[in-house]
mmCIF file of C-alpha atoms in Angstrom:
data_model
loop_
_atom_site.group_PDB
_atom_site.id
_atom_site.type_symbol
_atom_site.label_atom_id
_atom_site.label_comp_id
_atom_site.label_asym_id
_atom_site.label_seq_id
_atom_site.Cartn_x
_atom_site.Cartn_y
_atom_site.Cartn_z
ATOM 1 C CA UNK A 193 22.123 9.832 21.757
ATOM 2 C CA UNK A 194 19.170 9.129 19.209
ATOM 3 C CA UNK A 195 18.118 5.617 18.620
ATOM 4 C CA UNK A 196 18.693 3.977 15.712
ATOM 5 C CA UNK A 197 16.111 2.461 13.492
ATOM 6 C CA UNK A 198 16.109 -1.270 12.249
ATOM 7 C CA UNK A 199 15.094 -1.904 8.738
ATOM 8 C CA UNK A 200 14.688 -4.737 6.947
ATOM 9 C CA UNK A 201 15.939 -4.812 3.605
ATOM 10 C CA UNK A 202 15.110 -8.139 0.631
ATOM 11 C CA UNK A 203 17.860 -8.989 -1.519
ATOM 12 C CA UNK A 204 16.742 -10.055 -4.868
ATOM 13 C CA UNK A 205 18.631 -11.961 -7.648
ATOM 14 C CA UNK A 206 20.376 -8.873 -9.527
ATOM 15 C CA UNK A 207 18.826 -9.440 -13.060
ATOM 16 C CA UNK A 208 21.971 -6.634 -14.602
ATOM 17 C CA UNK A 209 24.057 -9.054 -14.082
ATOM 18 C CA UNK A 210 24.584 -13.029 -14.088
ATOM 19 C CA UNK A 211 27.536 -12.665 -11.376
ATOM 20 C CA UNK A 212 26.035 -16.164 -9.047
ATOM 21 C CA UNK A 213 25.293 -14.274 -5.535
ATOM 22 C CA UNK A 214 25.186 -11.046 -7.288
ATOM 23 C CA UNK A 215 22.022 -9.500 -5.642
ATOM 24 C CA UNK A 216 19.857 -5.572 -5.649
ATOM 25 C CA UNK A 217 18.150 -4.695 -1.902
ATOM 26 C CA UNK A 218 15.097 -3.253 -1.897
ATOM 27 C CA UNK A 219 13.854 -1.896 1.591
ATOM 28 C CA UNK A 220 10.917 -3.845 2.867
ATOM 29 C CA UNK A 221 8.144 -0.637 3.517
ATOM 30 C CA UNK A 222 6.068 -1.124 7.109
ATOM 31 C CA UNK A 223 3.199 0.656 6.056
ATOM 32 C CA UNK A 224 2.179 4.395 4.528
ATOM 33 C CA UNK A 225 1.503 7.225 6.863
ATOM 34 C CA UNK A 226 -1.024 10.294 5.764
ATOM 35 C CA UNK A 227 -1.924 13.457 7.708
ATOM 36 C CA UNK A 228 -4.476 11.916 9.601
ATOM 37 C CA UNK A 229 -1.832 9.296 11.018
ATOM 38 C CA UNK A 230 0.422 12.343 11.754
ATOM 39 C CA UNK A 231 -2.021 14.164 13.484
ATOM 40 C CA UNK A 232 -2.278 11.149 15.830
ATOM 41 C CA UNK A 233 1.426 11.315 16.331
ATOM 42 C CA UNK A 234 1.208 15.031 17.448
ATOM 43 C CA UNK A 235 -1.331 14.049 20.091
ATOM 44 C CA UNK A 236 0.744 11.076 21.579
ATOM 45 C CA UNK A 237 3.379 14.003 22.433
ATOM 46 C CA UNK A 238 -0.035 15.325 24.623
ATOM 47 C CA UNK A 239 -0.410 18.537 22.135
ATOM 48 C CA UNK A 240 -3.293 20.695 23.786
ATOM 49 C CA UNK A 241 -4.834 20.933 19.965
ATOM 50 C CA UNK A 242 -7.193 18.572 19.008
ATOM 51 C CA UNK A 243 -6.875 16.109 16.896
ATOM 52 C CA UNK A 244 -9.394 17.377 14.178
ATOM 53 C CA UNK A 245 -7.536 20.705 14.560
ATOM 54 C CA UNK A 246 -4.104 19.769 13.965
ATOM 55 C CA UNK A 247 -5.411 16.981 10.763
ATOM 56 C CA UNK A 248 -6.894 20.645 9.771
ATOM 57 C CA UNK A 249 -4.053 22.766 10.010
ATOM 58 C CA UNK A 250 -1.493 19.618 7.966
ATOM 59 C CA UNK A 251 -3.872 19.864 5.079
ATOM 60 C CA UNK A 252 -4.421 23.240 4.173
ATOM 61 C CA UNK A 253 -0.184 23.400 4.816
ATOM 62 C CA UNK A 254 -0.372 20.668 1.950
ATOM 63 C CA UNK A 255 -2.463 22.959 0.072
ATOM 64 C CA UNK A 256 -0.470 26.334 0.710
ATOM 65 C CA UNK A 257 2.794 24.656 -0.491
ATOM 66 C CA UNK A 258 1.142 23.006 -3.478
ATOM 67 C CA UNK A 259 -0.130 26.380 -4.784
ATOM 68 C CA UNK A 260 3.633 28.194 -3.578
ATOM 69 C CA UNK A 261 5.629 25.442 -5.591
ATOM 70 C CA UNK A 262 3.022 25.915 -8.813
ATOM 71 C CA UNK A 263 4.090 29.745 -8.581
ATOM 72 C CA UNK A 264 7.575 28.759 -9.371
ATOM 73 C CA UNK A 265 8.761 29.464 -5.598
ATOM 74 C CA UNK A 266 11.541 27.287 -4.055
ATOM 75 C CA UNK A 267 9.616 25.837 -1.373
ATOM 76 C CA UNK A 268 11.621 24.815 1.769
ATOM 77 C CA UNK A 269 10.024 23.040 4.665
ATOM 78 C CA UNK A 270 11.272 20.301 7.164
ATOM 79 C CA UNK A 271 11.603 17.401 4.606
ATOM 80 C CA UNK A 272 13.529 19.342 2.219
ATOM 81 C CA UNK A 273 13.694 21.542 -0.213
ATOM 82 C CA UNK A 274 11.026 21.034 -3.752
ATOM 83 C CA UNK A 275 11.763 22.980 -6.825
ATOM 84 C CA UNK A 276 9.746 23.071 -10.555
ATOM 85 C CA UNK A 277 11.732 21.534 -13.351
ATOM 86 C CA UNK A 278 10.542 21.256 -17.151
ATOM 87 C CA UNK A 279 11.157 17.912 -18.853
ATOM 88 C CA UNK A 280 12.261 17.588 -22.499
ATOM 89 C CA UNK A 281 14.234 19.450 -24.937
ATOM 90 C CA UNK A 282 13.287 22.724 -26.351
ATOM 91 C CA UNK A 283 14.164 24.437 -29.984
ATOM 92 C CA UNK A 284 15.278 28.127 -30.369
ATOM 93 C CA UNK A 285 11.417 29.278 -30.990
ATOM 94 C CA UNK A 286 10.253 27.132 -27.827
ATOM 95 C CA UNK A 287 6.688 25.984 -27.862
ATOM 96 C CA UNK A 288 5.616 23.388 -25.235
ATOM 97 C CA UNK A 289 4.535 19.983 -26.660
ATOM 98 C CA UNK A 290 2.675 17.871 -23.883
ATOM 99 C CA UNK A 291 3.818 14.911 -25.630
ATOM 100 C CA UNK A 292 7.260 15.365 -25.025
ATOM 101 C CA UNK A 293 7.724 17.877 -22.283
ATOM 102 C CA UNK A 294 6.424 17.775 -19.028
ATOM 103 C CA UNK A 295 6.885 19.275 -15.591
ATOM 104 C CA UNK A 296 8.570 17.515 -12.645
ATOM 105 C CA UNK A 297 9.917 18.189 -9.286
ATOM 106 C CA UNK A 298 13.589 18.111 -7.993
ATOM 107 C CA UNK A 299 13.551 17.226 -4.128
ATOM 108 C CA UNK A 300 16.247 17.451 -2.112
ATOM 109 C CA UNK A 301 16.430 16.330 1.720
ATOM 110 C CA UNK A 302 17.191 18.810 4.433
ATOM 111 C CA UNK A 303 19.383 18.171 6.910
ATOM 112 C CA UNK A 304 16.977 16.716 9.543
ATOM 113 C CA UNK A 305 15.567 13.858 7.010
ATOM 114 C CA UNK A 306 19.681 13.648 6.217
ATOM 115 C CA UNK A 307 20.557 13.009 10.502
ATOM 116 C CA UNK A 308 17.493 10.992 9.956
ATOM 117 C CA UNK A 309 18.784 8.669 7.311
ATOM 118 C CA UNK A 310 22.383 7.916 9.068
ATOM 119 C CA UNK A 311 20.834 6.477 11.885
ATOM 120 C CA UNK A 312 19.027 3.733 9.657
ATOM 121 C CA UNK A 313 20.236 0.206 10.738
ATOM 122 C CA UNK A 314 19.583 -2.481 7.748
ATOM 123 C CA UNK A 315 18.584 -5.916 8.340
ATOM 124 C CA UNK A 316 19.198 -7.887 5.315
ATOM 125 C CA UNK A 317 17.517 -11.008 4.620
ATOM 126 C CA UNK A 318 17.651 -13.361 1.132
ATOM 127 C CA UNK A 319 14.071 -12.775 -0.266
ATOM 128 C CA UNK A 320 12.167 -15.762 -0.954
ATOM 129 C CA UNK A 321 11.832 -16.306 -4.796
ATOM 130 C CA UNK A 322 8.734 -14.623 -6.008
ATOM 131 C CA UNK A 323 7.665 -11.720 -7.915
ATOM 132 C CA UNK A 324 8.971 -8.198 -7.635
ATOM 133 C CA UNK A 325 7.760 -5.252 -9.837
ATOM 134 C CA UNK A 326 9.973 -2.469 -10.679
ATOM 135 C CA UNK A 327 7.616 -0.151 -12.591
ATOM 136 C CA UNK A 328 4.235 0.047 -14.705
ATOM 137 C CA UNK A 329 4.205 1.824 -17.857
ATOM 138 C CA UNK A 330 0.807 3.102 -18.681
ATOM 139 C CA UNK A 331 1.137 2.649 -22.540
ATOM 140 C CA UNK A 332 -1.209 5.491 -23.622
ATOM 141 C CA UNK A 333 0.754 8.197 -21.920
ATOM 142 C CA UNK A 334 3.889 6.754 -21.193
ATOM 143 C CA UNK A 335 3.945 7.373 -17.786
ATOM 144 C CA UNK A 336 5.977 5.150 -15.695
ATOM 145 C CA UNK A 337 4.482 4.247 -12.075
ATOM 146 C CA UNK A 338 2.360 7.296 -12.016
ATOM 147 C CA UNK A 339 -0.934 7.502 -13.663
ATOM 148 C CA UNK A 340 -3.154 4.302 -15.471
ATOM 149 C CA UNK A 341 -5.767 5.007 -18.493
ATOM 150 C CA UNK A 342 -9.254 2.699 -17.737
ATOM 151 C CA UNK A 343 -9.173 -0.091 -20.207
ATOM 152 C CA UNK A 344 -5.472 0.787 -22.147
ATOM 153 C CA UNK A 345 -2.463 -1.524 -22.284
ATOM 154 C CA UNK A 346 -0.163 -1.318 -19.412
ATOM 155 C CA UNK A 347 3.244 -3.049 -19.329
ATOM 156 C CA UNK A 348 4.670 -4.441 -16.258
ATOM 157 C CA UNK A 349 8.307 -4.509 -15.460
ATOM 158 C CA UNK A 350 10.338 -6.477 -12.804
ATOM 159 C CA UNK A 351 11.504 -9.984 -12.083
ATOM 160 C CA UNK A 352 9.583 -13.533 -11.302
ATOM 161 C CA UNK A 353 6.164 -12.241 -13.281
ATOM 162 C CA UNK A 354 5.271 -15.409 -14.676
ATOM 163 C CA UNK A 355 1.767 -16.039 -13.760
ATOM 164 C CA UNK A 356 1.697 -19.741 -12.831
ATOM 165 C CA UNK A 357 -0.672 -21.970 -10.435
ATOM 166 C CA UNK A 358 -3.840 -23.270 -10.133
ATOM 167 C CA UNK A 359 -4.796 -20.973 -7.421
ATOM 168 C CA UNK A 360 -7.561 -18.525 -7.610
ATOM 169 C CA UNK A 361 -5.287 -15.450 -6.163
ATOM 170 C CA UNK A 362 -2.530 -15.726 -9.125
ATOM 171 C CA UNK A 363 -3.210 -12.826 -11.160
ATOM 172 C CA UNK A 364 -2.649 -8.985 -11.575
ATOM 173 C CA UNK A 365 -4.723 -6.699 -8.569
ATOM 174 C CA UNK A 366 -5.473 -3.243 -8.539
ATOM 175 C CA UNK A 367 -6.506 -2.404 -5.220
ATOM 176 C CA UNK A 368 -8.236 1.035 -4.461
ATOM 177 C CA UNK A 369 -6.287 3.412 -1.570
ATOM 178 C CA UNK A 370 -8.019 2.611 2.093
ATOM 179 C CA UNK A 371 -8.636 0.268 4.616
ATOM 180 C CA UNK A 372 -10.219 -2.948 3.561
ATOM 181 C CA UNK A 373 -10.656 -2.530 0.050
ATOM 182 C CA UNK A 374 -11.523 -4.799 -2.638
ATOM 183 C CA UNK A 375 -9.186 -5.322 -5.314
ATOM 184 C CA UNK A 376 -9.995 -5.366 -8.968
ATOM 185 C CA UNK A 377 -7.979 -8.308 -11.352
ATOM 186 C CA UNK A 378 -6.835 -7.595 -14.347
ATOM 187 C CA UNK A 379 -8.999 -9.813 -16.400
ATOM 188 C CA UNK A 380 -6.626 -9.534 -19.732
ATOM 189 C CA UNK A 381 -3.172 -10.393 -19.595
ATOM 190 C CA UNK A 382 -2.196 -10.060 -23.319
ATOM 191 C CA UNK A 383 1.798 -11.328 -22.849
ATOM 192 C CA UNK A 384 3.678 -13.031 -19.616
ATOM 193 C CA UNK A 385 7.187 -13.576 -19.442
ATOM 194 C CA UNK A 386 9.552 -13.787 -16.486
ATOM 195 C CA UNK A 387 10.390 -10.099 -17.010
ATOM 196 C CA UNK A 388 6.778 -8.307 -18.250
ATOM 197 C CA UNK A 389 3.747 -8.661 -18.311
ATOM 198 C CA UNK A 390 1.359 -6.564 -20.635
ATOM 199 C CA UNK A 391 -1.999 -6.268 -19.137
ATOM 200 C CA UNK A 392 -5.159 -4.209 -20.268
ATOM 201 C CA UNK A 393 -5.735 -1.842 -17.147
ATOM 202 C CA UNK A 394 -9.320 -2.954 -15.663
ATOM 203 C CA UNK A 395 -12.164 -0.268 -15.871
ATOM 204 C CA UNK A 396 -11.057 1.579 -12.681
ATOM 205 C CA UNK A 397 -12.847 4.263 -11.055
ATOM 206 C CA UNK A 398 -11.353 7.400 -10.216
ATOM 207 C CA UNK A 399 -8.418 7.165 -7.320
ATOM 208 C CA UNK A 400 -5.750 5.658 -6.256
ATOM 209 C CA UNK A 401 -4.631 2.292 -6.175
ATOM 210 C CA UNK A 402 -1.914 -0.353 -5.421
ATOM 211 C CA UNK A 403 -0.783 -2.141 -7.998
ATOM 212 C CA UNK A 404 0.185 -6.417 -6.785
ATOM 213 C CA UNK A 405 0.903 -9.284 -8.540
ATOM 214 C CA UNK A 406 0.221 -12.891 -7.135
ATOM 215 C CA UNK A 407 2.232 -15.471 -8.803
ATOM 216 C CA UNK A 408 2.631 -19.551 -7.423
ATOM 217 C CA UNK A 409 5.926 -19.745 -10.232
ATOM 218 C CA UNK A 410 9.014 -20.109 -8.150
ATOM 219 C CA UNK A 411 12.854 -20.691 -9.549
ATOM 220 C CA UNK A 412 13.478 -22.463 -12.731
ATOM 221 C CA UNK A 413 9.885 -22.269 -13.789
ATOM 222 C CA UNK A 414 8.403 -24.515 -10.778
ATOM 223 C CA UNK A 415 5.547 -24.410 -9.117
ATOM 224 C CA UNK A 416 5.338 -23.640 -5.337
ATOM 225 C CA UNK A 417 2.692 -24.866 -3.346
ATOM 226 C CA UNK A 418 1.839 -21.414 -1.682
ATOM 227 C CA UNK A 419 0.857 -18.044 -3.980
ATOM 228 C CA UNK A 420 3.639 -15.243 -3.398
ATOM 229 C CA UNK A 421 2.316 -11.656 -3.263
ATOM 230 C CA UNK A 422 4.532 -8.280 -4.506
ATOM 231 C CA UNK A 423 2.827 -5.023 -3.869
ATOM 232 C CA UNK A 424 4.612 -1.948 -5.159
ATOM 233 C CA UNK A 425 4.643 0.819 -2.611
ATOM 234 C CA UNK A 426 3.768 4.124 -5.207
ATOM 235 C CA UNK A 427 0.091 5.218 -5.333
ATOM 236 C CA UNK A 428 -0.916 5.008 -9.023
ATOM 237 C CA UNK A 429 -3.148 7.700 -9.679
ATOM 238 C CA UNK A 430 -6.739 7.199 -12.532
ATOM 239 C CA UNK A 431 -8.643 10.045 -13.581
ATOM 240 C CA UNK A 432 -8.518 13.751 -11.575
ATOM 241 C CA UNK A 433 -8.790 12.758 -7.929
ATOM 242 C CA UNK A 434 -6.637 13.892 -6.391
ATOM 243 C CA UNK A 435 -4.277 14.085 -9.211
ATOM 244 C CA UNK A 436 -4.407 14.385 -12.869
ATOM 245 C CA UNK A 437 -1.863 12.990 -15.682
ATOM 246 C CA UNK A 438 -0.347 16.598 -14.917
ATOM 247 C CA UNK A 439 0.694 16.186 -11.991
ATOM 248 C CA UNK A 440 4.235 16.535 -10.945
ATOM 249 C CA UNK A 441 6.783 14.147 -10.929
ATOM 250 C CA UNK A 442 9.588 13.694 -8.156
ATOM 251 C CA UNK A 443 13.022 13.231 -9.349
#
């Protein structure tokens, strides 16, 4: 019988609704995997391929069904299945408007990432009060937890975003994809509430980057005496590497 898998999951104060010990789970992530932590996988099952061999073979796999699913193809693999979608609405003499149409990805999950998901476990636990961030909203483009324009207005959305404390951590990070990078604070917040925070986006470099906010504010408008940390788990991609404000969207 396959073991099951423990996960923790935070419950949060549902801000829909004021029902008292009403609350939304969010599933606490352990950590982000790439092909070169695969490929390390595959050699713990003693594989006769090399490591540098199989990290080889994952990424130009990544490229072949890139370029399939651009082609319009209904790409199938053993995640699921990804098909092209267009985004907006159309008039009888259809021309494509960038502003308002867009393409995106549908994904659905194949029946081994299904089996997968029923033998999930959850471990809930009442989240300590601090900040959580449900999106970013890069306000030049409009994209929503995707892609962040150098220098532009961003608006942050979640619950417990007021920036308070005397500590030197509270603040709004940027922190560049990798091990033991530096983050970059926001040095502008333009409006703070409970609920948002509008922030201009630092002058970032060309990446990726994780976007956490570090906050000492605790229920009722206190102050706690240690700084609480929210990271959101979604890559947020600047400039053309290795995406582009383009790129495609997974619905």
């Amino acid at each position: 019988m396959a073991e099951k898998t423990i996960l923790t999951v935070d419950l949060y104060d549902n801000v829909l609704t004021e029902k008292a010990g009403d609350y939304s789970g969010k599933v606490s992530i352990t950590g982000t995997v790439r092909n070169a932590d695969i490929a390390r996988r595959i050699i713990k099952e003693r594989t006769e391929y090399r490591f540098e061999t199989i990290l080889n073979i994952l990424e130009l796999a990544d490229q072949k069904k890139i370029e399939a699913i651009a082609e319009g193809k209904s790409l199938i693999d053993g995640v699921g299945q990804f098909l092209l979608n267009i985004i907006g609405s159309f008039e009888e003499a259809a021309v494509f408007n960038a502003d308002k149409n867009k393409f995106g990805i549908t994904f659905t999950p194949g029946k081994a990432l299904l089996d997968a998901l029923k033998l999930l476990v959850p471990n809930f636990r009442i989240a300590k009060t601090g900040p959580v961030i449900n999106n970013i909203t890069d306000s030049t483009t409009q994209s929503v937890s995707q892609t962040l324009t150098p220098n532009a207005p961003a608006i942050i959305s979640g619950s417990g975003l007021l920036l308070k404390g005397d500590d030197s951590s509270v603040g709004v990070y940027f922190t560049p994809d990798g091990d033991n990078q530096t983050p970059v604070k926001a040095s502008l917040i333009v409006s703070n509430t409970t609920s948002q925070i509008i922030i201009q986006i630092p002058a970032l470099a060309d990446g990726q980057y994780l976007l956490s906010i570090t906050t000492q504010a605790g229920a009722g408008y206190s102050v706690v005496k240690e700084p609480r940390t929210y990271q959101l788990p979604i890559l947020l991609t600047v400039g053309s590497d290795p995406g582009d404000d383009d790129r495609p969207v997974i619905e």
